Coordinates of C-alpha atoms in Angstrom, one line a residue:
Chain A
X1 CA 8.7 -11.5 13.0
X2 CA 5.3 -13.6 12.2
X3 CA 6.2 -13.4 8.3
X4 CA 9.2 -14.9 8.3
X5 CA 10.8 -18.0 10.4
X6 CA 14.6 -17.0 12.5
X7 CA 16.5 -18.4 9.9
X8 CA 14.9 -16.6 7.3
X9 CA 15.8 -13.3 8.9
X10 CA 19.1 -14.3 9.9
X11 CA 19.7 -15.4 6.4
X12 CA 18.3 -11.9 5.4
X13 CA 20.0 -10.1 8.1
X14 CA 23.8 -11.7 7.7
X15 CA 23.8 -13.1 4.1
X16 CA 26.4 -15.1 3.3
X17 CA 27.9 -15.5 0.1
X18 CA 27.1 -11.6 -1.3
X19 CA 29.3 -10.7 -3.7
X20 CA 31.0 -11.2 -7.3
X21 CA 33.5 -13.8 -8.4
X22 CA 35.7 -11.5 -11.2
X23 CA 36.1 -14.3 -14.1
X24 CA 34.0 -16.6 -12.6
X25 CA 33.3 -19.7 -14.4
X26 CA 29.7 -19.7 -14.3
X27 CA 27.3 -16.6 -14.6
X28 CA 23.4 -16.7 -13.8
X29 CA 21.4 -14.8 -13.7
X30 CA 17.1 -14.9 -13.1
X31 CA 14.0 -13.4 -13.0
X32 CA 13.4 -9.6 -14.1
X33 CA 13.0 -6.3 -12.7
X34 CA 9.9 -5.7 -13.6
X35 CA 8.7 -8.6 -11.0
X36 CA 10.8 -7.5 -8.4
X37 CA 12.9 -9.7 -8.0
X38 CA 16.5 -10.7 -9.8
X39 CA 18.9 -13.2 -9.0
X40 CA 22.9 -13.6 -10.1
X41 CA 25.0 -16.2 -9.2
X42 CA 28.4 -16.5 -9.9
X43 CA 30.7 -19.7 -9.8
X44 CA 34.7 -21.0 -9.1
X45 CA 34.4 -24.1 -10.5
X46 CA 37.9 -26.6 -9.7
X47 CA 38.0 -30.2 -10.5
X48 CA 33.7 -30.3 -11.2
X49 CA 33.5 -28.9 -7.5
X50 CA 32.3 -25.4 -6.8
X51 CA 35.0 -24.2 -5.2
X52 CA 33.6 -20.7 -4.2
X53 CA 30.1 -19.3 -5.3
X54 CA 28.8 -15.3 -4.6
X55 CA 25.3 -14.2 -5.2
X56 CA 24.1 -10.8 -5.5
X57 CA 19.9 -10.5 -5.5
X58 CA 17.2 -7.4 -6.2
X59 CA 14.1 -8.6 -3.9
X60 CA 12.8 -9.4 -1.5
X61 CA 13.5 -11.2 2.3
X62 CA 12.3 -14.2 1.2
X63 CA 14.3 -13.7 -2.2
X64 CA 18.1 -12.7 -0.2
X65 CA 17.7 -15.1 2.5
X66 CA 16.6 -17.9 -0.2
X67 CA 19.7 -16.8 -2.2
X68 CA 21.8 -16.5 0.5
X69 CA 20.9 -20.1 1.5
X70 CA 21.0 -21.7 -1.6
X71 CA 24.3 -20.8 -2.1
X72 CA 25.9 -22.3 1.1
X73 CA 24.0 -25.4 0.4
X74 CA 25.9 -25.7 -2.7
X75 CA 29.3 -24.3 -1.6
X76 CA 32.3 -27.1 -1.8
X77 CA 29.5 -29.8 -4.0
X78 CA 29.9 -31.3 -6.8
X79 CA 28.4 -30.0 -9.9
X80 CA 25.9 -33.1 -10.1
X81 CA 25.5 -33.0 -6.6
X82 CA 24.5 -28.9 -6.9
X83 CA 22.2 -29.7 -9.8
X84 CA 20.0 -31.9 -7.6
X85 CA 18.9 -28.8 -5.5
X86 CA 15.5 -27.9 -5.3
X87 CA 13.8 -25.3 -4.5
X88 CA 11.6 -27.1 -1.8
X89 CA 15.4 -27.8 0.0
X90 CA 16.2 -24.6 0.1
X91 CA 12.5 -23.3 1.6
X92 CA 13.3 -26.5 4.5
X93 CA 16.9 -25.6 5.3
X94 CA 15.5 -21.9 6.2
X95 CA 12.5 -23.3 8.2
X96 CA 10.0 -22.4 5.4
X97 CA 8.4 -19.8 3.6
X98 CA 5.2 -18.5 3.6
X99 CA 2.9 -19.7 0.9
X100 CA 3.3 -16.9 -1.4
X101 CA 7.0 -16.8 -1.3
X102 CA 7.7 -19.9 -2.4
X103 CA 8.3 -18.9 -5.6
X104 CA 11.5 -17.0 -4.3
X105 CA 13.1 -20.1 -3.2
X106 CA 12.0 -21.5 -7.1
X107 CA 14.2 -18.2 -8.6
X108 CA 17.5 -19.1 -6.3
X109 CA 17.2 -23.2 -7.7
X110 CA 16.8 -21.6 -11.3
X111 CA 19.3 -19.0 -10.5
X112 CA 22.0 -21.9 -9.6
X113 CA 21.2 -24.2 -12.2
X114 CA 21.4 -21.3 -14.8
X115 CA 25.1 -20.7 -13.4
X116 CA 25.8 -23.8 -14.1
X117 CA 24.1 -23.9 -17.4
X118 CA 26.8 -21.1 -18.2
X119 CA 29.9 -22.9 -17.2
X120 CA 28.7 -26.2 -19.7
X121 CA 28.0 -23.8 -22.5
X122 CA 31.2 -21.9 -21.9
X123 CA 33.3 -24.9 -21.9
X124 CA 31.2 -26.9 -24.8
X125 CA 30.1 -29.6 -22.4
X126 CA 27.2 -31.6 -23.4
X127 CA 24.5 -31.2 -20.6
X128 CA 20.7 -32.7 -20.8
X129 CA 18.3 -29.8 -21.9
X130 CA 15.8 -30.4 -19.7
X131 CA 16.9 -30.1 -16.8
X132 CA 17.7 -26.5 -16.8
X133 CA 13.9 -25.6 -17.7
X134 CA 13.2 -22.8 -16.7
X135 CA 9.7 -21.3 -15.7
X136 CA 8.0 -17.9 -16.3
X137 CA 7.8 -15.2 -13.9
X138 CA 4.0 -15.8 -13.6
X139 CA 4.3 -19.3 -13.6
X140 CA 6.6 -19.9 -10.5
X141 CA 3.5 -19.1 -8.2
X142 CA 3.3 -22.6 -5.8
Chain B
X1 CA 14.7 0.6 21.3
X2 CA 12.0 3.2 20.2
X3 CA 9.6 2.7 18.1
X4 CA 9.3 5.0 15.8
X5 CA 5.5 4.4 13.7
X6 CA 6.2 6.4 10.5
X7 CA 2.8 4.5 8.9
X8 CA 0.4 6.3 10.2
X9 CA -1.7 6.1 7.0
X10 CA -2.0 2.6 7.2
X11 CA -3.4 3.2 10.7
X12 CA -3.1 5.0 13.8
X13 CA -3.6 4.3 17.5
X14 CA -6.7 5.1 19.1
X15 CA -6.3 8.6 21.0
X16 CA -7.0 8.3 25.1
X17 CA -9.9 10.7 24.5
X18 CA -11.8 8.4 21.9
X19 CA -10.4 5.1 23.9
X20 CA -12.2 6.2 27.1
X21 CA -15.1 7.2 25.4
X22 CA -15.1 3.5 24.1
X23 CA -14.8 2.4 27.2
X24 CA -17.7 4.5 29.0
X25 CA -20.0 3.8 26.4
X26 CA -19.5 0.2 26.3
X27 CA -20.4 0.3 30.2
X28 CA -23.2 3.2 30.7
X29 CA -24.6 2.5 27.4
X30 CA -24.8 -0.7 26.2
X31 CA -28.7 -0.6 25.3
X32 CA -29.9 -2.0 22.1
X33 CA -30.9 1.6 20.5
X34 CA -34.0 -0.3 19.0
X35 CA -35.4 -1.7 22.1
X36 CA -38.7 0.4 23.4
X37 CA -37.5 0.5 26.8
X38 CA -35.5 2.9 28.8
X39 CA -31.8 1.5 28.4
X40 CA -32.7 1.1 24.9
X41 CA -33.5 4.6 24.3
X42 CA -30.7 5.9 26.2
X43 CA -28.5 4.4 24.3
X44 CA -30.5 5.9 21.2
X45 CA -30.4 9.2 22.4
X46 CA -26.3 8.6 22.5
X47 CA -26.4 7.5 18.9
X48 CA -27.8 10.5 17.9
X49 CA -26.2 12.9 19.6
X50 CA -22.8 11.3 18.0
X51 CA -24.6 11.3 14.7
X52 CA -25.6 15.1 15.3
X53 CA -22.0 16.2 16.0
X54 CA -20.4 13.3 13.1
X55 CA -22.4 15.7 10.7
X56 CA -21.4 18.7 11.9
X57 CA -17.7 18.4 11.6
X58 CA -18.9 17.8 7.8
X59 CA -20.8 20.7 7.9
X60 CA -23.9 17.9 6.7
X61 CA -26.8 17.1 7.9
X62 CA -27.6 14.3 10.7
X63 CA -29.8 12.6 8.5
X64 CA -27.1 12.1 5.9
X65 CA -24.7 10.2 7.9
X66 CA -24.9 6.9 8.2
X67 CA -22.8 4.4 10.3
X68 CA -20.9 1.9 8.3
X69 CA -17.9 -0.9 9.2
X70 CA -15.3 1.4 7.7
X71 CA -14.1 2.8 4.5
X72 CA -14.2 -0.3 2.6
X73 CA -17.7 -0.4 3.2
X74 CA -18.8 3.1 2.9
X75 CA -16.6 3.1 -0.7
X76 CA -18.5 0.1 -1.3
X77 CA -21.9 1.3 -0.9
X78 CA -21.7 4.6 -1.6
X79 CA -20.6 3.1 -5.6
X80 CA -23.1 0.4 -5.3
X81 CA -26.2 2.7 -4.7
X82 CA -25.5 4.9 -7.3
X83 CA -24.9 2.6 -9.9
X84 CA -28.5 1.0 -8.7
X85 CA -29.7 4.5 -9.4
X86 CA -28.0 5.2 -12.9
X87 CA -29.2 1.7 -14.1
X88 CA -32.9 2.6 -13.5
X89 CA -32.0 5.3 -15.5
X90 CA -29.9 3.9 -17.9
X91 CA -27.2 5.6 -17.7
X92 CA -23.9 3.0 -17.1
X93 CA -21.3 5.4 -17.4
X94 CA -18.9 5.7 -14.1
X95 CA -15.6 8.1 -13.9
X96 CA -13.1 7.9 -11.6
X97 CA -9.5 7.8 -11.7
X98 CA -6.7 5.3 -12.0
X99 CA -5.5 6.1 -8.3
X100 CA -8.2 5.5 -6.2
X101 CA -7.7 2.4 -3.2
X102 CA -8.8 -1.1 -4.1
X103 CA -11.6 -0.4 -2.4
X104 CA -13.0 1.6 -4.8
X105 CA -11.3 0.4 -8.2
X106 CA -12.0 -3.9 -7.1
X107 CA -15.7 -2.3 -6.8
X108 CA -15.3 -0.7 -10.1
X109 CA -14.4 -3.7 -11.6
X110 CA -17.4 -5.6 -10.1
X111 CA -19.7 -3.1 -11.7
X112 CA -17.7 -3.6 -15.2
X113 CA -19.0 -7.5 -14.7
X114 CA -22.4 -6.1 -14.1
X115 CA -22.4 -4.1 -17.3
X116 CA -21.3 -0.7 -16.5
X117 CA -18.7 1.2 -18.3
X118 CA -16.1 2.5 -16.5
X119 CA -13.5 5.2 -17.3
X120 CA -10.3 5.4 -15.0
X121 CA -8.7 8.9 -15.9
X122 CA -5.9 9.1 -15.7
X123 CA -3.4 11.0 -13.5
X124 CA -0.1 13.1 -14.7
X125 CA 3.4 12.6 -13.0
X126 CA 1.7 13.6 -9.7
X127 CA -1.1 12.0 -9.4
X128 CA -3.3 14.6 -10.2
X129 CA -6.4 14.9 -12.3
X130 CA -8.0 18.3 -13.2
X131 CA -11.7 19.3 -13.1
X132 CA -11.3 19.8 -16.7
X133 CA -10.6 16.4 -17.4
X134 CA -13.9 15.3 -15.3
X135 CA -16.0 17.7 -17.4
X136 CA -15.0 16.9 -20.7
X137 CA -15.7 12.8 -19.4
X138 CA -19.1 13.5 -18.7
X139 CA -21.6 12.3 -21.1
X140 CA -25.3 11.9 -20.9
X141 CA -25.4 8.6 -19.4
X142 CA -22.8 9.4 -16.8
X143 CA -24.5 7.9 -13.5
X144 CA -21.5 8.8 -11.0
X145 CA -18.0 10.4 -10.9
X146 CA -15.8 9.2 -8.0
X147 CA -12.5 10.7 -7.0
X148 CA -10.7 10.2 -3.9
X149 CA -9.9 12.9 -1.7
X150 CA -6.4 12.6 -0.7
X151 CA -4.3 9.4 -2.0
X152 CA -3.3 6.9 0.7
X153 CA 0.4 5.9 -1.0
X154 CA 1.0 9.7 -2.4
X155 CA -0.6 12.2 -0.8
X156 CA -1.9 13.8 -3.3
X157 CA -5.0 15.9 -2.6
X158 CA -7.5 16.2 -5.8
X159 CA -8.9 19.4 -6.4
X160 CA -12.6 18.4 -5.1
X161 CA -14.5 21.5 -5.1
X162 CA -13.7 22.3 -8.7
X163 CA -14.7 18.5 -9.1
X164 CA -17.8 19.1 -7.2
X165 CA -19.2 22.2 -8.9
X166 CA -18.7 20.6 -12.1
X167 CA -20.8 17.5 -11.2
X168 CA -23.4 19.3 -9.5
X169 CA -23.6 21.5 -12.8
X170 CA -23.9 18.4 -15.0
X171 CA -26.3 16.5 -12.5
X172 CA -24.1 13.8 -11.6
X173 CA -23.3 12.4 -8.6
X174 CA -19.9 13.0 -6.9
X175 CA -18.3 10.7 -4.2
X176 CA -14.8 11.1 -3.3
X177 CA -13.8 8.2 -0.9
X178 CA -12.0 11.0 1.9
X179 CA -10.5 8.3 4.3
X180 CA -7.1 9.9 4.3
X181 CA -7.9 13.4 3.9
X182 CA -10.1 13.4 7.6
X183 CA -8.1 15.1 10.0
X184 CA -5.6 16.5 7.7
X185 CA -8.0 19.0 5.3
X186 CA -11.0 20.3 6.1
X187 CA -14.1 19.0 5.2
X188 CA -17.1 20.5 3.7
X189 CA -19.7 18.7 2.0
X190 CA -22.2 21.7 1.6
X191 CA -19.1 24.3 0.4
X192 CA -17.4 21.3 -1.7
X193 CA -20.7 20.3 -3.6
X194 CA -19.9 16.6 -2.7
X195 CA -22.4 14.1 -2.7
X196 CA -21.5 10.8 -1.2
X197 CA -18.3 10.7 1.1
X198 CA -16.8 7.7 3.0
X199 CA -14.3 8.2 6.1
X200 CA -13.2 5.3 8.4
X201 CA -12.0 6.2 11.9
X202 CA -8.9 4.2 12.3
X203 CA -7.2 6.7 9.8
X204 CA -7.8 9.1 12.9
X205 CA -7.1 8.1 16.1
X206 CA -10.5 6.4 16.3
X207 CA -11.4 2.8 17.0
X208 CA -10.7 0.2 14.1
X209 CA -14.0 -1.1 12.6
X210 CA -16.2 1.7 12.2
X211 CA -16.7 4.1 9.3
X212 CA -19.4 6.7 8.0
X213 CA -21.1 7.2 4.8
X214 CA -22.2 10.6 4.3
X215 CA -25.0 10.6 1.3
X216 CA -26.6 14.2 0.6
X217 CA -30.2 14.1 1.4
X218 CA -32.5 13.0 -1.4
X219 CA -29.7 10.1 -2.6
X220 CA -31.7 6.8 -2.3
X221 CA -29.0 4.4 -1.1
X222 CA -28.8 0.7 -2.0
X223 CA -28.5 -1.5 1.5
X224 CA -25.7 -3.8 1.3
X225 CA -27.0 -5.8 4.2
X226 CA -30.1 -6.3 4.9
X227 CA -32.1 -7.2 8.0
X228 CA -33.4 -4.7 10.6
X229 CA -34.9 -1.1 10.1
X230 CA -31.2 0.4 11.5
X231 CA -29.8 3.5 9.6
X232 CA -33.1 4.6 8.2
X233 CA -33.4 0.8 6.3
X234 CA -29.8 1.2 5.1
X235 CA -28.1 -0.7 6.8
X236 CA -29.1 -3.4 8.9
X237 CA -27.4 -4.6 12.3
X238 CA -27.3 -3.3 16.2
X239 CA -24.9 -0.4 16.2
X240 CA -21.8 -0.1 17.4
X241 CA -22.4 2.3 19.6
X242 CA -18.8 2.2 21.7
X243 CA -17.2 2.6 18.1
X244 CA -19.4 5.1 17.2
X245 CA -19.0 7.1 19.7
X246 CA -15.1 7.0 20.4
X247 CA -15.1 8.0 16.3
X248 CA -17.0 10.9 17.1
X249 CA -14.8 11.9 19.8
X250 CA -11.6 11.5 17.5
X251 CA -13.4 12.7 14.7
X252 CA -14.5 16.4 16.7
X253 CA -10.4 16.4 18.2
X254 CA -9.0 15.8 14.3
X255 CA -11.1 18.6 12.9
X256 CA -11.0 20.7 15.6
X257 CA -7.2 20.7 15.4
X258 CA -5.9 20.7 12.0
X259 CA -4.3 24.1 11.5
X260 CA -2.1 22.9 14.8
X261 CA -1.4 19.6 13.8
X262 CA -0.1 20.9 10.5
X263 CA 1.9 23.6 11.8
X264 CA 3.8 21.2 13.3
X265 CA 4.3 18.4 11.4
X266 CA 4.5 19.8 7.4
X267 CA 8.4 21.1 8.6
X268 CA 9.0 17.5 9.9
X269 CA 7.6 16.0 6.9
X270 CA 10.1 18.3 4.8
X271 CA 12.8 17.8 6.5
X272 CA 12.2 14.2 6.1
X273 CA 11.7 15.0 2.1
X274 CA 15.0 16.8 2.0
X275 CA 16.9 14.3 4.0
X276 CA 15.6 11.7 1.5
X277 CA 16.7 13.6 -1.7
X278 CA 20.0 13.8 -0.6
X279 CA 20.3 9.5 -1.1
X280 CA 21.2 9.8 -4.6
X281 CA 19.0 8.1 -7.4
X282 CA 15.9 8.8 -5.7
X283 CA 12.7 10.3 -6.2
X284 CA 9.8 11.9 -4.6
X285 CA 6.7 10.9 -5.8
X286 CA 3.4 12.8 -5.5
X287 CA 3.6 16.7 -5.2
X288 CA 5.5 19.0 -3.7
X289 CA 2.7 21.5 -2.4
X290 CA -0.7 19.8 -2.9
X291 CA 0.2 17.0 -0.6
X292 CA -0.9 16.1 2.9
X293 CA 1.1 17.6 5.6
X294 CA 2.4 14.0 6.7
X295 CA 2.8 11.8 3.9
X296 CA 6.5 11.1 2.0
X297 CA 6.8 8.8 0.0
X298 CA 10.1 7.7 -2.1
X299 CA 11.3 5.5 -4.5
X300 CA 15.1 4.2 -4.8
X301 CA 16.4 2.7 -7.9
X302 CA 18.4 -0.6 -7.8
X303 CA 16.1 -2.1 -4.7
X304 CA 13.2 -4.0 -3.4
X305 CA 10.5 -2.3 -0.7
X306 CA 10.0 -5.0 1.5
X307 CA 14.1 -5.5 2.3
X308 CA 13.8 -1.8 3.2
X309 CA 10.9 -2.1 5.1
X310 CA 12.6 -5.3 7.3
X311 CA 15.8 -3.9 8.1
X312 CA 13.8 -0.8 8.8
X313 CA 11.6 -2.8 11.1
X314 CA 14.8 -3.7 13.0
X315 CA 15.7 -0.4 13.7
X316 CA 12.1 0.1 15.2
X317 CA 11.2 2.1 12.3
X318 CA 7.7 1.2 11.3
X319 CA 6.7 2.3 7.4
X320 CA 4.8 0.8 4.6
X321 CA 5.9 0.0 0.6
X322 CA 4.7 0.0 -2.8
X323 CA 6.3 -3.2 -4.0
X324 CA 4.9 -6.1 -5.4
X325 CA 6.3 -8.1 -2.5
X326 CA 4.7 -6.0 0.4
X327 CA 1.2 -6.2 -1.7
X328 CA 1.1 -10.0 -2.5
X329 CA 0.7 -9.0 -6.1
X330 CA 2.8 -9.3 -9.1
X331 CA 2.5 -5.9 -9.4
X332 CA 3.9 -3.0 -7.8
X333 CA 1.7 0.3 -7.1
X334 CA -0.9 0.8 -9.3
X335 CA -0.7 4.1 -7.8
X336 CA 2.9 4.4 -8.5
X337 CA 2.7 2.7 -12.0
X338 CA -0.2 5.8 -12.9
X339 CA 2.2 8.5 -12.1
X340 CA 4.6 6.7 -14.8
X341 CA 7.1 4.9 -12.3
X342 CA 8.8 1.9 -14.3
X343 CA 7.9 -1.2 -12.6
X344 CA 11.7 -1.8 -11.7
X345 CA 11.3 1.3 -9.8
X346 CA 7.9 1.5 -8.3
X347 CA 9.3 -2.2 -6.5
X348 CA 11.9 0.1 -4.5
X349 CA 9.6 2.6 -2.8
X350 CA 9.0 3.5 0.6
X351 CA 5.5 5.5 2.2
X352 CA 6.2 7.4 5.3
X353 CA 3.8 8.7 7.7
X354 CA 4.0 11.0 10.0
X355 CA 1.5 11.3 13.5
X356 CA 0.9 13.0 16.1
X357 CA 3.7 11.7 18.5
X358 CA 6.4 12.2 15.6
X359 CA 9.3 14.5 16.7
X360 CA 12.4 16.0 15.1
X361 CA 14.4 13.3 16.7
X362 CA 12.6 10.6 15.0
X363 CA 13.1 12.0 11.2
X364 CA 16.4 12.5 12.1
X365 CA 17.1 9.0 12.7
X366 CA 14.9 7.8 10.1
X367 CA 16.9 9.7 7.1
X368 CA 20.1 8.5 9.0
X369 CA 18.7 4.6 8.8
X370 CA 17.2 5.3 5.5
X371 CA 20.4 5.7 4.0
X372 CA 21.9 3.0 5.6
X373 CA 19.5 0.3 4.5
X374 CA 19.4 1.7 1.0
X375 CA 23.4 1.6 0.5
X376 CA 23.5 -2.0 2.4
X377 CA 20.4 -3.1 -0.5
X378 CA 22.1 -1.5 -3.1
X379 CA 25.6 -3.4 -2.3
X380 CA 23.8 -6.8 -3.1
X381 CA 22.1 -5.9 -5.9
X382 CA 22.5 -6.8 -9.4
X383 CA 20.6 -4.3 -10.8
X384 CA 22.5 -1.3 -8.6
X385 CA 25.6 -2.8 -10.3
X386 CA 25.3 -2.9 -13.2
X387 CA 24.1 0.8 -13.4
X388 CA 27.3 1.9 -11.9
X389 CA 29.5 -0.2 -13.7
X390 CA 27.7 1.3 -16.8
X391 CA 25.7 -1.5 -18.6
X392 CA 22.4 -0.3 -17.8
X393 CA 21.5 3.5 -17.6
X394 CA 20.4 5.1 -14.3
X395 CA 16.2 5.9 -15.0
X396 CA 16.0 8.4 -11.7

């Protein structure tokens, strides 16, 4: 399809990582219906290492397959090393996005880092502000 | 693996009929109508013939036809000449509705820049105004009222004669952009009391590109582009003749078929409307009855339109989507949005159309698929969970 690259669709297609984690450590969740597009991550965290992550997401190709991406890349990292994930990563690993759906690939870094915003806050760790901030639906247009 | 093209509003494919016609023209008559010699004139006599019979499928007048580059175009000139005409006047008063294609409403909005006022009426839950409501709008300085046919996403057919016979008793202008309701309603410009019309022939079965304006006789219209003397000064450029023709062709076969091409598709498109209803949290939207005979159009709580429409796509099933993603907006449907569909839901809707080459086989499997891809959506999605586990309550 000229829209989207192979691994877009195939990420769209055959998602991996859809699901929910009952008790998970970390909850996220991003965006809002009313732009079309939500995304929920949940997190195992072991030993600082995400030990198993699930996503579920309301949207989009772009949106799934940038969710169902993201979440592989971060599968068996370290916390730190998850944090470091952009958005622009996650657009590469899938061959790109078009111009206008960039902001998809945005919602799945601020979907991961909101997850693991949830496990800090849950288990009182201190964690620096700023880099969990997080953008407007309008805003994430790139 | 069929393909099965279910977006038939969006476009069709050019019939054999008009395609040959495209094709002969292009080679027997590819004189400049507005050379002096004898292949010019040939070629003249061809665009008026097409222009004689164009007008009679409208039940106009040759004269009031003119040959445009679609419905964009037409909408686009048709709004543009009689704002031109009000401002001499001073009146700067425009109705229309809050339905009515980009086309229309982005030139609308222009016209707001320019200083007119502009007053969308509103729709109800179907997307329906009354003549009622168009009366009561008018006011002195009411330069145009302009009301679409049949909607493109919806189906919904306005009730344009009523409309018509209150604007010609006011005085006011009426132009109802019909690019959707050509060969699906029958068309009378005379009976209907309509003023300025726009069709575009790609809507049925004719070439892409190509488009009339129909202005009742007496209308001054404003040229858009200027340059030679072609369409009596109103709008400059060689014609398309090849177009023009294969338009008229399809145009004559669309018109001349309607009662046929309705008998067989409306039980299609309601079997297709049943099948839908069964998927549970789902809605129709548009009207039951006044609706064109080949448009469905759906919207699923709990997931996005453009997921549908790829894993559609895979099963060869070709349809079009309200959602913000499919339009490149941030918004979904304005259309959708005016008939009072939350935003969450307008996002998960899905426009059917049914053609010509549609058969029973091909609604079956689309309701079958349908399903499918709406359960597999609704499995990863946030929002479908939490409305069956409880925390949010179901809106459809």
């Amino acid at each position: 399809m000229a829209l989207y690259s192979e691994k877009v669709m195939d990420h769209f297609k055959n998602p991996r990582n859809v699901g929910v984690i009952e008790n998970a450590d970390g909850i996220g969740e991003v965006g809002n219906a009313k732009c079309g597009d939500i995304m929920k991550i949940y997190l195992k965290i072991e030993n600082d290492v995400i030990a198993d992550v699930k996503f579920e997401t309301f949207g989009c190709g772009s949106a799934i397959a940038s969710s169902s991406m993201a979440t592989e890349m971060i599968k068996s990292k370290r916390l730190d090393e998850a944090l470091e994930l952009t958005n622009k990563a996650v657009a590469e690993a899938l061959d790109g996005l078009p111009a206008h759906k960039m902001h998809c690939s945005v919602l799945a870094e601020e979907a991961i880092k909101s997850a693991i915003e949830d496990y800090y806050k849950k288990n009182g760790i201190k964690y620096d502000q700023d880099k969990f901030a997080k953008t407007n639906c309008r805003d994430h247009e790139e | 693996m069929k393909t099965i093209y279910l977006d038939n509003a969006g476009t069709t494919k050019i019939s054999e009929r008009a395609l040959k016609a495209y094709v002969e023209t292009s080679e027997e008559f590819f004189g400049n109508p507005s050379s002096l010699h004898s292949v010019g004139q040939r070629a003249k006599e061809i665009l008026e013939d097409a222009r004689e019979k164009i007008a009679k499928c409208l039940n106009a007048e040759a004269r009031e036809i003119y040959f445009t580059s679609g419905g964009s175009e037409s909408d686009n000139q048709a709004l543009r000449s009689c704002a031109e005409i009000g401002k001499r006047k001073g009146k700067k008063h425009v109705i229309s509705t809050n339905v009515e294609h980009h086309a229309v409403l982005h030139t609308l909005e222009q016209l707001k820049k320019e200083g007119f006022e502009i007053e969308l009426l509103p729709v109800d839950g179907e997307g329906l105004i009354t003549a009622e409501q168009v009366k009561n709008a008018i006011r002195e300085d009411t330069c145009l009222v302009s009301v679409m046919f049949a909607n493109n996403e919806i189906g919904s057919i306005m009730p344009i004669s009523e409309i018509g016979a209150v604007c010609r008793e006011k005085g006011v202008y009426f132009h109802t952009d019909a690019v959707q309701a050509v060969g699906h309603i029958g068309i009378d410009v005379k009976e209907s009391k309509i003023d300025l019309l726009s069709i575009s022939a790609h809507k049925f079965h004719g070439p892409k590109g190509i488009g009339v304006l129909y202005a009742k006789k007496g209308i001054p219209l404003t040229p858009l582009i200027r340059g030679g003397a072609q369409e009596n000064n109103k709008r400059a450029g060689t014609e398309n003749l090849p177009a023009i023709v294969a338009m008229q062709v399809a145009l004559q076969d669309a018109c001349g078929k309607i009662g046929e091409t309705e008998k067989r598709l409306k039980p299609l498109r309601d079997a297709l409307v049943r099948g839908l209803s069964k998927i549970p949290h789902s809605v129709l939207n548009g009207p039951r009855e006044k609706r064109l005979f080949n448009n469905v159009n759906f919207c699923f709580e709990g997931i996005e339109g453009e997921g549908l429409l790829l894993l559609l796509n895979e099963y060869g099933i070709c349809a079009s989507s309200g959602s913000a993603c499919t339009s490149g907006s941030l918004d979904p449907s304005h259309v959708l949005l005016a008939i009072g569909r939350e935003h969450e839901i307008a996002h998960g809707s899905l426009r059917l159309s049914l053609g010509e080459d549609t058969t029973e086989e091909d609604v079956k499997t689309t309701i079958e698929k349908v399903g499918e891809v709406v359960a597999y959506l609704r499995n990863m999605s946030p929002v479908w969970r939490d409305k069956t586990n409880g925390k949010q309550p179901f809106i459809l």
